[in-house]
Short mmCIF file of C-alpha atoms in Angstrom, two decimals:
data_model
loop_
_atom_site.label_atom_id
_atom_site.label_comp_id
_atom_site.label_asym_id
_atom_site.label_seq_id
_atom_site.Cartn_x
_atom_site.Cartn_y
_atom_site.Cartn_z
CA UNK A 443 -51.29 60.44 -13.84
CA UNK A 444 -52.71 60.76 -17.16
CA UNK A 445 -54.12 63.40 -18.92
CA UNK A 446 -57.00 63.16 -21.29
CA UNK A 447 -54.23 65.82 -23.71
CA UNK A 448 -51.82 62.78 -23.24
CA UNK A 449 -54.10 59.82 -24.05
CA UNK A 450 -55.15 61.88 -27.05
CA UNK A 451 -51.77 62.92 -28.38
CA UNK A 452 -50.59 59.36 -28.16
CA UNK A 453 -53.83 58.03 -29.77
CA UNK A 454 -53.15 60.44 -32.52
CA UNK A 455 -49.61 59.34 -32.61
CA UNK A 456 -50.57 55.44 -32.65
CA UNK A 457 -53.35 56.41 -35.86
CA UNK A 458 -50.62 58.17 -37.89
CA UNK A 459 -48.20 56.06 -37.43
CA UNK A 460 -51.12 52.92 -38.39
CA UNK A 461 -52.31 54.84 -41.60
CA UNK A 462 -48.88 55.29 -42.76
CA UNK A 463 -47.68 52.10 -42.51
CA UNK A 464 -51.03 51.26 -44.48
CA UNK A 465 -50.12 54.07 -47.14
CA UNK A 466 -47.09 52.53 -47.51
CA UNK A 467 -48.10 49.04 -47.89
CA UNK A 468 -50.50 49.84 -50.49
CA UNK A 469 -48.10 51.84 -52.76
CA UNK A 470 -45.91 48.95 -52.11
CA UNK A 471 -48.52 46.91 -53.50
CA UNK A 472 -49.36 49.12 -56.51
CA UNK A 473 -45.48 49.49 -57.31
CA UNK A 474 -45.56 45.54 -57.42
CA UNK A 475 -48.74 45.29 -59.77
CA UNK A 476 -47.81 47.04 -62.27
CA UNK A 477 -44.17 45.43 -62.94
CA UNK A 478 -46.93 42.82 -64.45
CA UNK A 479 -47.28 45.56 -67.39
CA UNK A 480 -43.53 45.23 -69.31
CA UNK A 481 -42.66 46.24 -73.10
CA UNK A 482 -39.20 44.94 -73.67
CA UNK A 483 -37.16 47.77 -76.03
CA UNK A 484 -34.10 49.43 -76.38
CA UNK A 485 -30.79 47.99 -76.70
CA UNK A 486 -29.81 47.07 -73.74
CA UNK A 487 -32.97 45.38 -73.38
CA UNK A 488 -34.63 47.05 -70.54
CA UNK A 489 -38.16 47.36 -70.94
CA UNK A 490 -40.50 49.75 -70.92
CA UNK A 491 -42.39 49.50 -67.31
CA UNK A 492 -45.04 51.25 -65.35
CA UNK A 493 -42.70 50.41 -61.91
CA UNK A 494 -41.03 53.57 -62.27
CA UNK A 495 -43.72 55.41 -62.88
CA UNK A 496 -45.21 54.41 -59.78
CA UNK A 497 -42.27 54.37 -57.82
CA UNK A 498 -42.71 58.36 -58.63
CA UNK A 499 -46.41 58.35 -57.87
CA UNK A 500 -45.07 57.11 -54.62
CA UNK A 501 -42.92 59.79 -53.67
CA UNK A 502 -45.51 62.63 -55.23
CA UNK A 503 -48.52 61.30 -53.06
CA UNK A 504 -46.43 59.94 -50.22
CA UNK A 505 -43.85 62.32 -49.74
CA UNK A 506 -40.33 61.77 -49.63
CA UNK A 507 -39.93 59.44 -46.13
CA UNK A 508 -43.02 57.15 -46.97
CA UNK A 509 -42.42 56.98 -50.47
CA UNK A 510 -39.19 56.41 -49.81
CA UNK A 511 -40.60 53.15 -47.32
CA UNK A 512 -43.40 51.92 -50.33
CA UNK A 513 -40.31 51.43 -52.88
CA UNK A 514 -38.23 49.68 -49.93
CA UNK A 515 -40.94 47.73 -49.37
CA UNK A 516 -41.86 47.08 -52.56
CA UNK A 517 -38.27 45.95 -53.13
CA UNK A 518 -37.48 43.36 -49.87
CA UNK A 519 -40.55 41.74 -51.12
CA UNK A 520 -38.69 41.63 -54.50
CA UNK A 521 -35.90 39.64 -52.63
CA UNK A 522 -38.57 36.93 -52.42
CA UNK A 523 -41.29 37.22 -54.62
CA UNK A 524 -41.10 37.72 -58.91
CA UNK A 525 -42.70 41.14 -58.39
CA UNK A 526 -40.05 42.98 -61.21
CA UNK A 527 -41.26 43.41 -64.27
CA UNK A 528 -40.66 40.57 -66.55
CA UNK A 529 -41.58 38.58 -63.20
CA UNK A 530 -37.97 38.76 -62.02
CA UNK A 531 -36.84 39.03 -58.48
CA UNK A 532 -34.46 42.00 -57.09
CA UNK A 533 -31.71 39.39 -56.90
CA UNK A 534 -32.22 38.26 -60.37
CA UNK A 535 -32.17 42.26 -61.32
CA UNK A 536 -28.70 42.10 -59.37
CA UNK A 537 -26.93 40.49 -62.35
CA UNK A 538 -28.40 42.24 -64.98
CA UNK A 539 -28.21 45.69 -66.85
CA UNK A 540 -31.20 46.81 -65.20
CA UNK A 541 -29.69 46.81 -60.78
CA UNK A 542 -28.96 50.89 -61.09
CA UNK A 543 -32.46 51.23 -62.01
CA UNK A 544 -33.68 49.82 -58.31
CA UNK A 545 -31.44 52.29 -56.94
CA UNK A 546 -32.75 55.03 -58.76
CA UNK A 547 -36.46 54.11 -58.07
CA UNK A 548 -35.49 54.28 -54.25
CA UNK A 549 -33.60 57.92 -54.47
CA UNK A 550 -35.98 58.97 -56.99
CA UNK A 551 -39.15 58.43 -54.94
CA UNK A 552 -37.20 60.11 -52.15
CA UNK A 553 -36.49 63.09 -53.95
CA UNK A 554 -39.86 63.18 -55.82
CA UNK A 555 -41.62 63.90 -52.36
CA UNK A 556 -39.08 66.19 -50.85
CA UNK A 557 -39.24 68.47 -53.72
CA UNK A 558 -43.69 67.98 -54.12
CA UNK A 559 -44.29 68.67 -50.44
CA UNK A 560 -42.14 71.57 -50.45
CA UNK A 561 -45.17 72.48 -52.64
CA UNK A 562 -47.06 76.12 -51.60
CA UNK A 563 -50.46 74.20 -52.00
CA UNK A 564 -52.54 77.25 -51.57
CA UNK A 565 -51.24 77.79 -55.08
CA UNK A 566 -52.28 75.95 -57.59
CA UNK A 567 -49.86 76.64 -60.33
CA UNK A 568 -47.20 76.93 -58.44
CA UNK A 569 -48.05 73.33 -57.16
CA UNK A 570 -48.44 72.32 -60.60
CA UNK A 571 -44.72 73.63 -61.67
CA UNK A 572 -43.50 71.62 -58.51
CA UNK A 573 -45.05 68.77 -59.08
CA UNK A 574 -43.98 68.66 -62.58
CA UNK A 575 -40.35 69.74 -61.53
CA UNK A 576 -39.95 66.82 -58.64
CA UNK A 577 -41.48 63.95 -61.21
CA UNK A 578 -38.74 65.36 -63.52
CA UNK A 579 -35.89 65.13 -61.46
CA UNK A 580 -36.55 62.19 -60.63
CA UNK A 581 -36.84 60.35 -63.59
CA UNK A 582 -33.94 62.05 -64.41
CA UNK A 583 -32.12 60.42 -61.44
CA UNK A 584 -33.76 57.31 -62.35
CA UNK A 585 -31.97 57.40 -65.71
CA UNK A 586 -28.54 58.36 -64.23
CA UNK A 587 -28.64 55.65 -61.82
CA UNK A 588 -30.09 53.35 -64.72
CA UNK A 589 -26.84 54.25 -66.76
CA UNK A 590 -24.48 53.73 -63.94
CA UNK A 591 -25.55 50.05 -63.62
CA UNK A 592 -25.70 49.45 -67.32
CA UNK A 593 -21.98 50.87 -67.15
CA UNK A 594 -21.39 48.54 -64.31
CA UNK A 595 -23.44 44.96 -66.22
CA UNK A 596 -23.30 45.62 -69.69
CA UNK A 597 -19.56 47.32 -69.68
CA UNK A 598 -20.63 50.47 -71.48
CA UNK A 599 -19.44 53.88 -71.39
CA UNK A 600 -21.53 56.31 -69.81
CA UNK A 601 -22.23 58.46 -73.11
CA UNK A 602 -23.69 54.97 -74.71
CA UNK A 603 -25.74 54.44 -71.61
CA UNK A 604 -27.20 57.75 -71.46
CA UNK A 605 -28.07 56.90 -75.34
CA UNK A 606 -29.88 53.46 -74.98
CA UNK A 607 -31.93 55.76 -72.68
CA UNK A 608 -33.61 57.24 -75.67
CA UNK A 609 -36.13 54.78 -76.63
CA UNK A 610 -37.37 55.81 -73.29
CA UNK A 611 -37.73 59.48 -72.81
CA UNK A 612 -41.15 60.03 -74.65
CA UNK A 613 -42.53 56.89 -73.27
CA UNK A 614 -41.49 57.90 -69.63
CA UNK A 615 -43.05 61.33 -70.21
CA UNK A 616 -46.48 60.64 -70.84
CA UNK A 617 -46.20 58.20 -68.19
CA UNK A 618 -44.58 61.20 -65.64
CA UNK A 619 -47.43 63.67 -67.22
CA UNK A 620 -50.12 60.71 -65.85
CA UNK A 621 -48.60 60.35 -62.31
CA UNK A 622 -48.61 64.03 -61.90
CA UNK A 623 -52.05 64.27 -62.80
CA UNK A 624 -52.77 61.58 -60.58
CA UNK A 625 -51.23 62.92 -57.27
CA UNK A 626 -52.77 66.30 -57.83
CA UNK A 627 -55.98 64.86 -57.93
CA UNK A 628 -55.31 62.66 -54.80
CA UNK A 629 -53.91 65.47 -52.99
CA UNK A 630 -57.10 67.53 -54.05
CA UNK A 631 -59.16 64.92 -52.63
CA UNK A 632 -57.22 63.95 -49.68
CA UNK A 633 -55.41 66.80 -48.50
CA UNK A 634 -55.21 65.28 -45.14
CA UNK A 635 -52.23 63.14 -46.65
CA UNK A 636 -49.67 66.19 -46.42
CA UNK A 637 -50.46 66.46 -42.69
CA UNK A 638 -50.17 63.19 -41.47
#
């Protein structure tokens, strides 16, 4: 026999797992639209993107298992569709300089929500320094991961990789400083997203 508790429970069950599969469909989405925006620099040639910004926005907003799910998403759809920047697929990106990159915008959107929903939102700027401290790490791991493949494709040592990072840092910052901004806002708005 059913209980109305039961029916309930697993109608709450059904909803979450429904809204997060459309959370992570439209990060997925987002992550994909803004590959369009690409400024090619640096001498390796890897371009300035929004992707990995977003990949980060991801993890902030999404925490660490959906965001995780957006930037896998957003990447088997890169197996079939030009949705890297430059309008490359992931298995073009597999034989270039830029294939540690996808790795690090998978563990970096990961980590990104672990460490922001470990977040003691009651407190705003504690939240803040969290925030702040997860987008960091994980642009840092983007960059380490980055390196590693441009070790791996471009046969450099990992001292010069770490350097063709450079053109990058300030770029990546303000971008990192927007994100944050962003998913404070969102989670000010829609605080309901932590719970679910």
């Amino acid at each position: 026999m059913t209980t109305t508790t039961d029916t309930t429970a697993r109608g709450n069950g059904s909803s979450s797992t429904a809204l997060d599969i459309a959370y992570v469909a439209v990060f997925a989405a987002l992550i994909a639209v803004l590959g369009f925006l690409a400024i090619p620099v640096g001498a390796a040639g890897v371009p300035i993107v929004l992707q990995n910004a977003a990949t980060i926005l991801a993890g902030l907003v999404l925490g660490a298992r959906r965001g995780f799910l957006a930037t896998g998403l957003f990447l088997l759809v890169g197996l079939f569709l030009p949705v890297l920047a430059g309008g490359r697929t992931v298995i073009q990106a597999f034989a270039g300089v830029t294939i540690g990159y996808l790795v690090g915008y998978l563990i970096g959107a990961f980590i990104a929500g672990l460490i922001a929903y470990r977040s003691p939102w009651v407190k705003k700027g504690a939240t803040v320094a969290i925030f702040i401290l997860a987008g960091v790490v994980a642009l840092a791991l983007q960059y380490l991961f980055g390196s590693l493949g441009m070790m791996w494709r471009a046969d450099m040592s990992f001292g010069a990789a770490i350097a063709a990072q450079g053109a990058f840092v300030l770029p990546d910052l303000g971008k990192l400083a927007v994100m944050i901004a962003i998913a404070l806002a969102v989670h000010a708005a829609f605080p309901q997203l932590r719970r679910s």
